[in-house]
Coordinates of C-alpha atoms in Angstrom, one line a residue:
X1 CA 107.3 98.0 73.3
X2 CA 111.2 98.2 74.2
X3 CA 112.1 97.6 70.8
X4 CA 109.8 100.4 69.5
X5 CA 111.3 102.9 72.0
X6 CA 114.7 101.7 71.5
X7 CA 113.9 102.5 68.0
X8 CA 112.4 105.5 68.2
X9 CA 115.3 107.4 70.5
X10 CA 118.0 106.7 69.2
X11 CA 121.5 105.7 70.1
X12 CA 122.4 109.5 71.7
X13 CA 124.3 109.8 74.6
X14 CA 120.7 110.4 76.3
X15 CA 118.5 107.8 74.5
X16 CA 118.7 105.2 77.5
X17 CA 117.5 107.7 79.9
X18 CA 114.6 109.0 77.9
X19 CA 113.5 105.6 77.1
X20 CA 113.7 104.6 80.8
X21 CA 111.9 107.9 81.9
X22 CA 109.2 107.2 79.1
X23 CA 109.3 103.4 79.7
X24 CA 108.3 104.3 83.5
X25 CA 105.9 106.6 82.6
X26 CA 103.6 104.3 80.4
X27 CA 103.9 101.5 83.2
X28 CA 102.5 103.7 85.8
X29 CA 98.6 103.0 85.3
X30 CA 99.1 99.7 86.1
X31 CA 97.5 99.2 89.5
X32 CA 100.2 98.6 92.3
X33 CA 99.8 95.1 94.4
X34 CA 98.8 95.8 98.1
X35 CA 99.3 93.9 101.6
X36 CA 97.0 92.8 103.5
X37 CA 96.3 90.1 105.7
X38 CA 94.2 87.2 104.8
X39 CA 92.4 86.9 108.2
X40 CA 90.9 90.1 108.1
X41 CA 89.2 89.9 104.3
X42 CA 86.0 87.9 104.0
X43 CA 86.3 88.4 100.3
X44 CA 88.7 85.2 99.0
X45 CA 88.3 86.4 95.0
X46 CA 90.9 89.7 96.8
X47 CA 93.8 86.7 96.9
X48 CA 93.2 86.2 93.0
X49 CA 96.2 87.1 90.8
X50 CA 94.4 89.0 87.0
X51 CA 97.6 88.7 85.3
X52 CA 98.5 84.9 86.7
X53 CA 95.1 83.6 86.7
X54 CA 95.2 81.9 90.3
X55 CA 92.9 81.7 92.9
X56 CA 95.3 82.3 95.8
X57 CA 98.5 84.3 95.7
X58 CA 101.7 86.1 97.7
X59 CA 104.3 87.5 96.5
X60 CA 107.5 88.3 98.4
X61 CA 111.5 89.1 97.9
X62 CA 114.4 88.8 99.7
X63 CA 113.8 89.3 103.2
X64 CA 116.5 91.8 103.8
X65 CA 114.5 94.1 101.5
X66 CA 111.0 95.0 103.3
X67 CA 109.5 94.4 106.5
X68 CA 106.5 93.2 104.8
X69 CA 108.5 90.6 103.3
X70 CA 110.0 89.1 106.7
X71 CA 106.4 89.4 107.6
X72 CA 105.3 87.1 104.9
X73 CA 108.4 84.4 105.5
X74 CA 107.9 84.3 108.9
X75 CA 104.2 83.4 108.4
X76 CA 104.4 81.2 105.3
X77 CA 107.2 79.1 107.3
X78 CA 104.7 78.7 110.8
X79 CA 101.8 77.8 107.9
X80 CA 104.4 75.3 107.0
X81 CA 105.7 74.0 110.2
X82 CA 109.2 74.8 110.1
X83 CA 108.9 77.6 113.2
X84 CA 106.4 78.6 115.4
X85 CA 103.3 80.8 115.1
X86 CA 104.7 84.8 115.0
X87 CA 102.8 85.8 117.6
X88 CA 101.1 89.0 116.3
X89 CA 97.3 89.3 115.5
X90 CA 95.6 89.5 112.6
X91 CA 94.9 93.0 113.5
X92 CA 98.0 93.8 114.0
X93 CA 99.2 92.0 111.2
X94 CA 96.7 94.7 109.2
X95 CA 98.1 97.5 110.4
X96 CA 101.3 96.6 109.6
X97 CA 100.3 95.6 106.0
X98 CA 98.5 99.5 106.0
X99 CA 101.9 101.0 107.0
X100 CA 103.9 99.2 104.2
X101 CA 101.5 100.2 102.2
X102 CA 101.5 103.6 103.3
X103 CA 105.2 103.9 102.8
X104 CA 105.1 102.1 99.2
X105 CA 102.3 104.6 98.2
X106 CA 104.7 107.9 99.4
X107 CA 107.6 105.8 97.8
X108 CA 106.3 105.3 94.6
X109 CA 104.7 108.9 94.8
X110 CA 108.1 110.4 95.0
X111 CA 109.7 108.4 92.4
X112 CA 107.1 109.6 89.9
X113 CA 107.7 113.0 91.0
X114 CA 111.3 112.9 90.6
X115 CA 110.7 111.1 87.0
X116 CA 108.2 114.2 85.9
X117 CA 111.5 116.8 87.3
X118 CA 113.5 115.0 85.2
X119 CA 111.9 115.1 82.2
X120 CA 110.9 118.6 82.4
X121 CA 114.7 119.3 82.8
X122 CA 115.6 117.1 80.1
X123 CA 112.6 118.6 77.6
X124 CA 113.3 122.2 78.5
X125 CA 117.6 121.6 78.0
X126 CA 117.2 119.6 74.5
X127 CA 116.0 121.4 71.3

């Protein structure tokens, strides 16, 4: 897929941002990865990663990037022993999940908009 776009655009001085633009475009149907809290779902085939093919999954970053993430290190580490239980619960623990993804739903809702302004620049200003 990158090397068809590469191919197809060019090596203008615009090429890398319409390939990036269109790159982001096509990935956007692909169904964005919610939080939740395990303790609150009754449904274990929700933990199931399609792509991975596992029954049971979380994914986090760096810590010093989202909330949700500190979230998720603090409570992997108490399932692991190596600090105590956070002391939040499991309701709580929801509605923080619904907040992030609140946040990450307006987020990503902006970024697309800002991708469709720029491409409607960028169409409108080239021949």
């Amino acid at each position: 897929f990158q090397k068809s776009l590469s191919e197809t655009f060019g090596a203008d001085k615009y090429s890398r941002a319409r390939k990036e633009v269109l790159t982001y475009m096509f990935s956007r149907p692909m169904q964005m990865a919610l939080y939740f809290c395990t303790g609150v779902l009754d449904d274990e085939t929700l933990f199931h990663h399609y792509a991975l093919n596992v029954p049971f999954y979380t994914h986090f970053t760096s810590p010093i990037r989202r909330y949700a993430d500190i979230i998720v290190h603090r409570l992997l580490s108490a399932s692991l022993g190596a600090r105590s239980p956070i002391k939040m619960e499991k309701e709580a623990i929801q509605k923080q999940a619904d907040h992030c993804n609140d946040r990450k739903m307006a987020s990503k809702r902006v970024q697309e908009l800002s991708a469709d302004l720029f491409f409607s620049v960028f169409v409108r200003v080239r021949p």
